[in-house]
Coordinates of C-alpha atoms and ligand atoms in Angstrom, one line a residue:
M328 CA 18.4 -14.1 -23.6
F329 CA 15.6 -15.2 -25.9
E330 CA 17.4 -18.3 -26.9
E331 CA 17.6 -19.9 -23.5
P332 CA 14.5 -22.1 -23.5
E333 CA 15.2 -23.6 -26.9
W334 CA 18.9 -24.2 -26.2
A335 CA 17.9 -26.1 -23.1
E336 CA 15.5 -28.1 -25.2
A337 CA 18.1 -29.0 -27.7
A338 CA 20.7 -29.9 -25.1
P339 CA 19.7 -33.5 -24.4
V340 CA 20.1 -34.4 -28.1
A341 CA 23.7 -33.4 -28.0
T342 CA 24.3 -35.1 -24.7
G343 CA 22.7 -38.3 -25.9
L344 CA 25.1 -38.4 -28.8
R345 CA 28.3 -37.9 -26.9
P346 CA 28.9 -41.5 -25.9
V347 CA 28.5 -42.6 -29.5
I348 CA 31.1 -40.1 -30.6
S349 CA 33.7 -40.9 -28.0
R350 CA 33.3 -44.7 -28.3
P351 CA 36.6 -46.1 -29.5
R352 CA 36.3 -47.8 -32.9
P353 CA 38.6 -48.5 -35.8
A354 CA 39.1 -45.4 -37.9
P355 CA 37.4 -45.7 -41.3
P356 CA 39.9 -45.9 -44.2
S357 CA 39.2 -42.4 -45.3
Q358 CA 40.5 -41.1 -42.1
I359 CA 43.8 -42.8 -42.4
K360 CA 46.1 -40.7 -44.5
G361 CA 49.7 -40.4 -45.7
P362 CA 52.4 -42.9 -45.0
K363 CA 50.3 -44.7 -42.4
R364 CA 47.6 -45.4 -45.0
R365 CA 50.2 -46.6 -47.5
Q366 CA 51.8 -48.8 -45.0
L367 CA 48.4 -50.2 -44.0
L368 CA 47.5 -50.8 -47.6
A369 CA 50.8 -52.6 -48.2
T370 CA 50.2 -54.9 -45.3
L371 CA 46.7 -55.6 -46.4
R372 CA 47.8 -56.3 -49.9
A373 CA 50.4 -58.7 -48.6
L374 CA 47.7 -60.4 -46.5
E375 CA 45.3 -60.5 -49.3
A376 CA 48.0 -61.9 -51.6
A377 CA 48.6 -64.7 -49.1
S378 CA 44.9 -65.5 -48.7
L379 CA 44.0 -65.1 -52.3
S380 CA 46.8 -67.2 -53.6
Q381 CA 44.3 -70.1 -53.1
Q382 CA 41.4 -68.1 -54.6
A383 CA 42.0 -65.4 -57.1
P384 CA 44.8 -63.0 -58.1
S385 CA 44.5 -59.6 -56.5
L386 CA 44.5 -56.5 -58.7
P387 CA 47.1 -54.0 -57.6
D388 CA 45.9 -50.4 -57.0
S389 CA 42.3 -51.3 -57.4
D390 CA 41.4 -51.2 -53.7
S391 CA 38.1 -49.5 -53.1
E392 CA 37.4 -48.0 -49.7
E393 CA 35.2 -50.9 -48.9
E394 CA 37.9 -53.4 -49.9
V395 CA 40.4 -51.7 -47.6
E396 CA 38.0 -51.8 -44.8
R397 CA 37.3 -55.5 -45.4
K398 CA 41.0 -56.2 -45.5
K399 CA 41.5 -54.3 -42.3
K400 CA 38.9 -56.3 -40.6
Q401 CA 40.1 -59.7 -41.7
P402 CA 43.1 -59.9 -39.4
K403 CA 41.3 -58.3 -36.6
R404 CA 38.6 -60.8 -36.9
T405 CA 41.0 -63.5 -36.0
S406 CA 42.7 -61.6 -33.2
F407 CA 39.3 -60.7 -31.7
A408 CA 38.0 -64.2 -32.1
R409 CA 38.8 -65.2 -28.6
A410 CA 37.3 -62.0 -27.2
S411 CA 34.2 -62.5 -29.2
V412 CA 33.7 -66.0 -27.9
E413 CA 34.1 -64.7 -24.4
S414 CA 31.8 -61.9 -25.0
G415 CA 29.3 -64.4 -26.4
D416 CA 29.6 -66.5 -23.3
R417 CA 29.1 -63.5 -21.1
R418 CA 26.1 -62.5 -23.1
K419 CA 24.7 -66.0 -22.8
K420 CA 25.1 -65.9 -19.0
K421 CA 23.4 -62.5 -18.9
C422 CA 20.5 -63.9 -20.9
R423 CA 20.2 -66.7 -18.4
K424 CA 20.0 -64.2 -15.6
Q425 CA 17.5 -61.9 -17.3
G426 CA 15.1 -64.4 -18.7
P427 CA 14.6 -67.8 -20.3
P428 CA 17.7 -69.1 -22.0
C429 CA 18.5 -68.2 -25.6
R430 CA 18.0 -71.5 -27.4
D431 CA 20.8 -71.5 -29.9
S432 CA 22.0 -74.8 -31.2
E433 CA 25.7 -75.3 -30.9
G434 CA 26.4 -74.7 -34.6
E435 CA 24.3 -71.6 -34.5
E436 CA 26.0 -70.4 -31.4
V437 CA 29.4 -70.7 -32.9
E438 CA 28.2 -68.9 -36.0
R439 CA 26.6 -66.2 -33.9
K440 CA 29.7 -65.8 -31.8
K441 CA 31.8 -65.3 -34.8
K442 CA 29.4 -62.6 -35.9
V443 CA 29.3 -61.1 -32.5
G444 CA 33.0 -61.0 -32.6
K445 CA 32.8 -59.0 -35.8
R446 CA 30.4 -56.6 -34.2
G447 CA 32.8 -56.4 -31.3
L448 CA 35.2 -54.8 -33.8
V449 CA 32.7 -52.1 -34.5
G450 CA 31.7 -51.8 -30.9
S451 CA 28.1 -50.8 -31.2
D452 CA 26.6 -50.4 -27.8
S453 CA 23.1 -50.2 -29.1
A454 CA 23.4 -53.5 -30.8
E455 CA 24.5 -55.0 -27.5
E456 CA 21.4 -53.5 -25.9
Q457 CA 19.2 -54.9 -28.7
R458 CA 20.5 -58.3 -28.0
K459 CA 19.8 -57.9 -24.3
R460 CA 16.3 -56.8 -25.1
K461 CA 15.8 -59.8 -27.3
C462 CA 17.0 -62.1 -24.6
Q463 CA 14.2 -60.6 -22.5
N464 CA 11.8 -61.3 -25.3
P465 CA 13.0 -64.7 -26.3
A466 CA 10.1 -65.7 -28.5
Q467 CA 10.8 -62.9 -30.9
H468 CA 14.5 -63.4 -30.7
L469 CA 14.3 -67.2 -31.4
N470 CA 12.0 -66.7 -34.4
S471 CA 14.4 -64.2 -36.0
V472 CA 17.4 -66.3 -35.3
D473 CA 15.9 -69.4 -36.8
Q474 CA 14.7 -67.5 -39.8
T475 CA 18.1 -65.9 -40.4
D476 CA 20.1 -69.0 -39.9
S477 CA 18.1 -70.8 -42.4
Q478 CA 18.5 -67.9 -44.8
I479 CA 22.3 -68.0 -44.3
Q480 CA 22.3 -71.7 -45.1
K481 CA 20.1 -71.1 -48.2
S482 CA 22.2 -68.2 -49.3
S483 CA 25.5 -70.1 -49.1
A484 CA 23.9 -72.9 -51.0
T485 CA 22.5 -70.7 -53.7
N486 CA 25.5 -68.5 -53.8
G487 CA 23.3 -65.4 -53.7
P488 CA 23.2 -62.6 -51.2
P489 CA 21.1 -63.3 -48.1
K490 CA 17.9 -61.4 -47.9
S491 CA 16.9 -59.7 -44.6
S492 CA 13.5 -60.2 -43.2
P493 CA 11.9 -56.9 -42.3
E494 CA 10.5 -58.3 -39.1
S495 CA 13.7 -59.7 -37.8
S496 CA 16.0 -57.2 -36.3
C497 CA 18.0 -59.6 -34.1
P498 CA 20.1 -61.2 -36.8
K499 CA 21.1 -58.0 -38.4
P500 CA 24.8 -58.2 -37.4
S501 CA 25.2 -61.7 -38.8
H502 CA 23.2 -60.8 -41.8
T503 CA 25.5 -57.8 -42.5
L504 CA 28.6 -59.9 -42.2
T505 CA 27.4 -62.7 -44.4
R506 CA 26.3 -60.3 -47.1
K507 CA 29.8 -58.8 -46.9
Q508 CA 31.4 -62.2 -47.2
W509 CA 29.2 -63.0 -50.1
R510 CA 30.0 -59.7 -51.8
N511 CA 33.7 -60.2 -51.3
R512 CA 33.5 -63.6 -52.8
Q513 CA 31.7 -62.3 -55.8
K514 CA 34.2 -59.5 -56.1
N515 CA 37.1 -61.9 -56.1
K516 CA 35.4 -64.0 -58.7
R517 CA 34.8 -61.0 -60.9
R518 CA 38.4 -59.9 -60.5
H519 CA 39.5 -63.3 -61.5
K520 CA 37.4 -63.1 -64.7
N521 CA 38.1 -59.5 -65.6
K522 CA 41.2 -57.8 -64.1
F523 CA 40.2 -54.3 -65.1
R524 CA 36.7 -54.3 -63.9
P525 CA 36.1 -51.8 -61.1
A526 CA 36.2 -53.3 -57.6
Q527 CA 32.7 -52.2 -56.6
A528 CA 30.1 -52.0 -59.3
P529 CA 27.0 -49.8 -58.4
D530 CA 24.8 -52.8 -58.2
Q531 CA 27.0 -54.2 -55.5
V532 CA 26.4 -51.3 -53.2
P533 CA 24.5 -52.9 -50.3
A534 CA 20.9 -51.9 -50.1
E535 CA 21.2 -51.9 -46.4
A536 CA 24.1 -49.9 -44.9
P537 CA 26.8 -51.7 -43.0
T538 CA 27.0 -51.6 -39.2
E539 CA 29.1 -48.5 -39.2
E540 CA 26.0 -46.6 -40.5
T541 CA 24.6 -46.6 -37.0
E542 CA 27.3 -44.1 -36.2
V543 CA 26.4 -41.7 -39.0
P544 CA 23.9 -39.7 -37.0
S545 CA 26.6 -39.0 -34.4
V546 CA 28.4 -37.1 -37.2
S547 CA 25.4 -35.4 -38.7
K548 CA 23.5 -34.6 -35.6
P549 CA 25.9 -32.0 -34.2
D550 CA 25.5 -30.4 -37.6
S551 CA 21.8 -30.4 -37.4
H552 CA 22.0 -29.2 -33.8
E553 CA 24.1 -26.2 -35.0
A554 CA 21.8 -25.6 -37.9
R555 CA 18.9 -25.6 -35.5
A556 CA 20.7 -23.1 -33.2
E557 CA 21.5 -21.0 -36.2
A558 CA 17.9 -21.1 -37.4
L559 CA 16.7 -20.2 -33.9
R560 CA 19.1 -17.3 -33.8
A561 CA 17.9 -16.1 -37.2
R562 CA 14.3 -16.4 -36.1
M563 CA 14.9 -14.5 -32.9
A564 CA 16.8 -11.8 -34.8
Q565 CA 13.9 -11.6 -37.2
R566 CA 11.4 -11.3 -34.4
L567 CA 13.4 -8.6 -32.8
D568 CA 13.7 -6.7 -36.1
G569 CA 9.9 -7.1 -36.5
A570 CA 9.2 -5.7 -33.1
R571 CA 11.5 -2.7 -33.7
F572 CA 9.9 -2.1 -37.1
R573 CA 6.5 -2.0 -35.6
Y574 CA 7.7 0.3 -32.9
L575 CA 9.2 2.7 -35.4
N576 CA 6.2 2.6 -37.6
E577 CA 3.9 3.4 -34.8
Q578 CA 6.2 6.4 -33.8
L579 CA 6.0 7.7 -37.4
Y580 CA 2.2 7.7 -37.3
S581 CA 1.6 8.9 -33.8
T582 CA 4.1 11.8 -33.5
P583 CA 4.7 15.1 -35.3
S584 CA 7.2 14.9 -38.1
S585 CA 9.8 16.8 -36.1
A586 CA 9.9 14.0 -33.5
A587 CA 10.3 11.4 -36.3
Q588 CA 13.1 13.4 -37.8
R589 CA 14.9 13.4 -34.4
L590 CA 14.4 9.7 -34.0
F591 CA 16.2 8.9 -37.3
Q592 CA 18.8 11.5 -36.7
E593 CA 19.7 9.9 -33.4
D594 CA 19.6 6.4 -34.8
P595 CA 20.3 6.2 -38.5
E596 CA 20.2 2.4 -38.3
A597 CA 16.6 2.6 -37.3
F598 CA 15.8 4.1 -40.6
L599 CA 17.3 1.1 -42.4
L600 CA 15.5 -1.3 -40.2
Y601 CA 12.2 0.6 -40.7
H602 CA 12.6 0.4 -44.5
R603 CA 13.5 -3.3 -44.5
G604 CA 10.3 -3.9 -42.6
F605 CA 8.3 -1.7 -44.9
Q606 CA 9.7 -3.4 -48.0
S607 CA 8.9 -6.9 -46.7
Q608 CA 5.4 -5.8 -45.9
V609 CA 4.8 -4.1 -49.3
K610 CA 6.2 -7.1 -51.1
K611 CA 3.1 -9.0 -50.0
W612 CA 0.8 -6.5 -51.7
P613 CA -0.6 -7.3 -55.1
L614 CA 0.7 -4.0 -56.4
H615 CA 3.1 -1.4 -55.0
P616 CA 1.2 1.9 -55.2
V617 CA 4.4 3.7 -56.3
D618 CA 4.4 1.5 -59.4
R619 CA 0.9 2.6 -60.2
I620 CA 1.9 6.3 -59.7
A621 CA 4.9 5.8 -62.0
R622 CA 2.7 4.2 -64.6
D623 CA 0.4 7.2 -64.5
L624 CA 3.3 9.6 -64.8
R625 CA 4.8 7.8 -67.8
H626 CA 1.6 8.8 -69.7
R627 CA 2.5 12.5 -69.1
P628 CA 5.3 14.5 -70.5
A629 CA 8.7 13.5 -69.1
S630 CA 9.6 17.2 -68.8
L631 CA 7.2 17.6 -65.8
V632 CA 9.2 18.3 -62.6
V633 CA 8.2 15.9 -59.8
A634 CA 8.6 16.3 -56.0
D635 CA 8.5 13.0 -54.2
F636 CA 7.6 13.7 -50.5
G637 CA 8.7 10.7 -48.4
C638 CA 10.5 9.0 -51.3
G639 CA 12.0 6.0 -49.4
D640 CA 14.4 4.2 -51.7
C641 CA 13.6 6.5 -54.7
R642 CA 11.7 3.8 -56.5
L643 CA 9.6 6.5 -58.2
A644 CA 12.6 8.4 -59.4
S645 CA 14.0 5.1 -60.7
S646 CA 10.9 4.3 -62.6
I647 CA 10.3 7.5 -64.6
R648 CA 12.3 9.7 -66.8
N649 CA 11.1 13.0 -65.2
P650 CA 13.4 15.1 -63.0
V651 CA 12.5 14.1 -59.5
H652 CA 13.2 15.9 -56.2
C653 CA 13.4 13.2 -53.6
F654 CA 12.7 14.1 -49.9
D655 CA 12.9 11.9 -46.9
L656 CA 13.9 11.9 -43.2
A657 CA 17.0 9.9 -43.9
S658 CA 18.8 8.8 -47.0
L659 CA 18.8 5.4 -48.6
D660 CA 19.9 6.8 -51.9
P661 CA 22.2 9.6 -53.0
R662 CA 19.3 11.3 -54.8
V663 CA 17.6 11.9 -51.4
T664 CA 17.5 15.3 -49.9
V665 CA 17.2 14.7 -46.2
C666 CA 14.6 16.9 -44.6
D667 CA 11.3 17.0 -42.9
M668 CA 8.8 17.3 -45.8
A669 CA 6.9 19.9 -43.8
Q670 CA 9.6 22.2 -45.1
V671 CA 11.4 21.2 -48.3
P672 CA 14.2 23.3 -49.8
L673 CA 12.3 24.2 -53.0
E674 CA 11.2 27.5 -54.4
D675 CA 7.5 28.4 -54.4
E676 CA 5.6 27.2 -57.5
S677 CA 8.6 25.3 -58.8
V678 CA 7.2 21.8 -59.5
D679 CA 4.5 20.3 -61.7
V680 CA 3.7 17.2 -59.7
A681 CA 3.8 16.5 -55.9
V682 CA 3.6 12.9 -54.8
F683 CA 2.8 11.5 -51.4
C684 CA 3.0 7.7 -51.7
L685 CA 2.2 6.1 -48.3
S686 CA 4.0 9.0 -46.7
L687 CA 1.3 11.0 -44.9
M688 CA 2.6 9.7 -41.6
G689 CA 3.0 12.3 -39.0
T690 CA 0.3 13.9 -37.0
N691 CA 0.8 17.1 -38.9
I692 CA -0.5 16.0 -42.3
R693 CA -1.8 19.5 -42.9
D694 CA 1.8 20.9 -42.9
F695 CA 2.8 18.5 -45.6
L696 CA -0.2 19.4 -47.9
E697 CA 0.3 23.1 -47.4
E698 CA 4.0 22.7 -48.3
A699 CA 3.0 20.8 -51.4
N700 CA 0.6 23.6 -52.3
R701 CA 3.4 26.1 -51.8
V702 CA 5.9 24.4 -54.2
L703 CA 3.3 23.4 -56.8
K704 CA 2.8 25.5 -59.8
P705 CA -0.8 26.8 -60.3
G706 CA -2.7 23.9 -61.9
G707 CA -0.1 21.5 -60.7
L708 CA -0.9 17.9 -59.9
L709 CA -1.0 16.4 -56.4
K710 CA -1.0 12.6 -56.2
V711 CA -1.7 10.8 -53.0
A712 CA -1.7 7.1 -52.3
E713 CA -2.6 5.8 -48.8
V714 CA -3.4 2.6 -47.1
S715 CA -7.2 2.2 -47.5
S716 CA -7.7 1.2 -43.8
R717 CA -6.5 4.6 -42.7
F718 CA -9.6 6.3 -44.0
E719 CA -12.7 6.5 -41.7
D720 CA -14.5 8.8 -44.1
V721 CA -13.0 9.4 -47.5
R722 CA -15.3 12.3 -48.3
N723 CA -14.3 14.0 -45.2
F724 CA -10.6 13.6 -46.2
L725 CA -11.3 14.9 -49.7
G726 CA -13.2 17.9 -48.3
A727 CA -10.3 18.8 -46.0
V728 CA -7.8 18.6 -48.8
S729 CA -10.0 20.8 -51.0
K730 CA -9.9 23.5 -48.3
L731 CA -6.1 23.6 -48.6
G732 CA -6.4 24.8 -52.3
F733 CA -7.0 21.6 -54.3
K734 CA -9.7 20.2 -56.5
V735 CA -10.3 16.4 -56.6
I736 CA -9.7 15.1 -60.2
S737 CA -9.9 11.4 -59.6
K738 CA -10.2 8.9 -56.9
D739 CA -9.5 5.2 -57.2
L740 CA -10.8 3.1 -54.3
S741 CA -10.7 -0.2 -56.2
N742 CA -7.4 -1.6 -54.8
S743 CA -7.7 -3.9 -51.8
H744 CA -4.7 -2.3 -50.1
F745 CA -4.5 1.4 -51.0
F746 CA -6.6 4.3 -52.3
L747 CA -5.3 6.7 -55.0
F748 CA -6.3 10.3 -55.3
D749 CA -5.4 13.0 -57.9
F750 CA -5.9 16.6 -57.1
Q751 CA -5.2 19.8 -59.0
K752 CA -3.9 22.9 -57.3
T753 CA -6.5 25.6 -57.5
G754 CA -4.8 28.2 -55.5
P755 CA -3.5 28.9 -51.9
P756 CA -5.2 27.3 -48.9
R757 CA -8.8 28.7 -48.4
V758 CA -8.7 28.3 -44.6
G759 CA -6.7 30.1 -42.0
P760 CA -4.0 28.3 -39.9
K761 CA -6.4 27.9 -36.9
A762 CA -9.2 26.2 -38.8
Q763 CA -9.8 22.6 -37.7
L764 CA -9.6 20.0 -40.5
S765 CA -10.8 16.8 -38.9
G766 CA -10.8 15.0 -42.3
L767 CA -7.0 15.1 -42.2
K768 CA -6.9 12.8 -39.1
L769 CA -6.1 9.5 -40.6
Q770 CA -5.8 6.2 -38.7
P771 CA -2.3 5.0 -38.1
C772 CA -1.3 2.1 -40.2
L773 CA -0.2 -0.5 -37.6
Y774 CA 1.2 -3.9 -38.6
K775 CA 0.1 -6.9 -36.6
R776 CA 2.6 -9.2 -35.0
R777 CA 2.8 -12.4 -36.9
Ligands
SAM610 C1 6.0 4.0 -46.1 S1 7.4 4.8 -46.7 C2 7.0 4.9 -48.4 C3 8.2 5.2 -49.2 C4 8.0 5.4 -50.7 N1 7.2 6.5 -50.9 C5 7.4 4.2 -51.3 O1 6.2 4.2 -51.6 O2 8.1 3.3 -51.5 C6 7.1 6.4 -46.1 C7 8.3 7.2 -46.2 O3 8.0 8.6 -45.9 C8 9.0 9.1 -45.1 N2 8.5 10.2 -44.3 C9 7.5 10.1 -43.3 N3 7.4 11.3 -42.7 C10 8.2 12.2 -43.3 C11 8.6 13.5 -43.2 N4 8.0 14.3 -42.3 N5 9.5 14.0 -44.0 C12 10.1 13.3 -44.9 N6 9.9 12.0 -45.1 C13 8.9 11.4 -44.3 C14 9.4 8.0 -44.3 O4 10.7 8.2 -43.8 C15 9.4 6.8 -45.3 O5 10.6 6.7 -46.0

């Protein structure tokens, strides 16, 4: 549903490519396999032997891909000669219709026709269109033709590869073919000199790709189209997960813990999703508060019994040597006791340390702190880490916690993301169940949509 607009956007790319893919063209040598390939190679070798008997001896079994391709094209070139001349004529007529005549000299024309014939083998429509365009813009076309033809003459005279002019795009096909011819001639000479030299040295790889390269995008573009679709799908899934995470997070902060418990009982996957979201958020923090708590506890005796209220993935238990009771609404780890931390299955005054790390989430925070007071031994330690933006008035919060039977030992407000508080249990709560403790009303920690 979400993907529709972008799919539609991507569609023309694929449609535009289709004619290129379906255009008939000689299969590249790598696609011809098995006996057919062997047969083809044998024919080509025979042909080459015939043609090279006047030039240089051919080296058996040394055919590079390029060589095979060249050999393949040689006979075709002759068979297509007539067609190419005809197509050249047709093109000439078209040029006359569309604009001023293409002023090729007769020799140039023959040369061009030969080259066009070669291009006819490849069957590049876009090249044909280029030529049409150039016929409409004859000045540019003629300039480039003149330039290239003189280059061809020069190159054949100097026996060096013809250089292409960056401005001239018209003579590209002839330029490609001539370079090829020159390369092949060089190759044959080298073979003649040194039988065992590889057929195609790295420095012989053309700087400019052959005509076939125009078809490369038709192969790679569907891939990139699929990659784009895949990326889009991933992005959409990520957005959906993000939205669900924000919804769950808001539920946890805005409902009593009993409702949160029901939520995760009914949809255990929601718990995983919530935690994935939480983990990715906390990764961006300079310091995970649970690591800071673990560091503090490592300075205390490892014999102290710890209760981790809202333990998540048990990171605290994994970071210290102390025995840790892990409580959460659902389980991400076998060490977790699944329960609402407003009521944990522990004896009264049975633990030394109670930890709430970013877990004072429900609207019944008082219940959690009273439960911690119940299970803590007298003089026991209560550690609380909470997102700093949740506090409207820290003193109010500390005052409310004190009324529940705790004394503030330390407060660390230095971190940009969270506040840390240490309390010591002084005794049972000093206020009755009906007393209002407004300081315990913390702001929900809501994540913004990115
Ligand atoms: C933000 S996560 C923090 C997890 C872990 N303390 C940490 O710092 O990595 C808060 C955790 O508290 C749990 N939690 C919230 N309310 C709870 C409740 N009433 N009982 C048990 N766990 C609760 C949530 O399920 C969640 O796993």
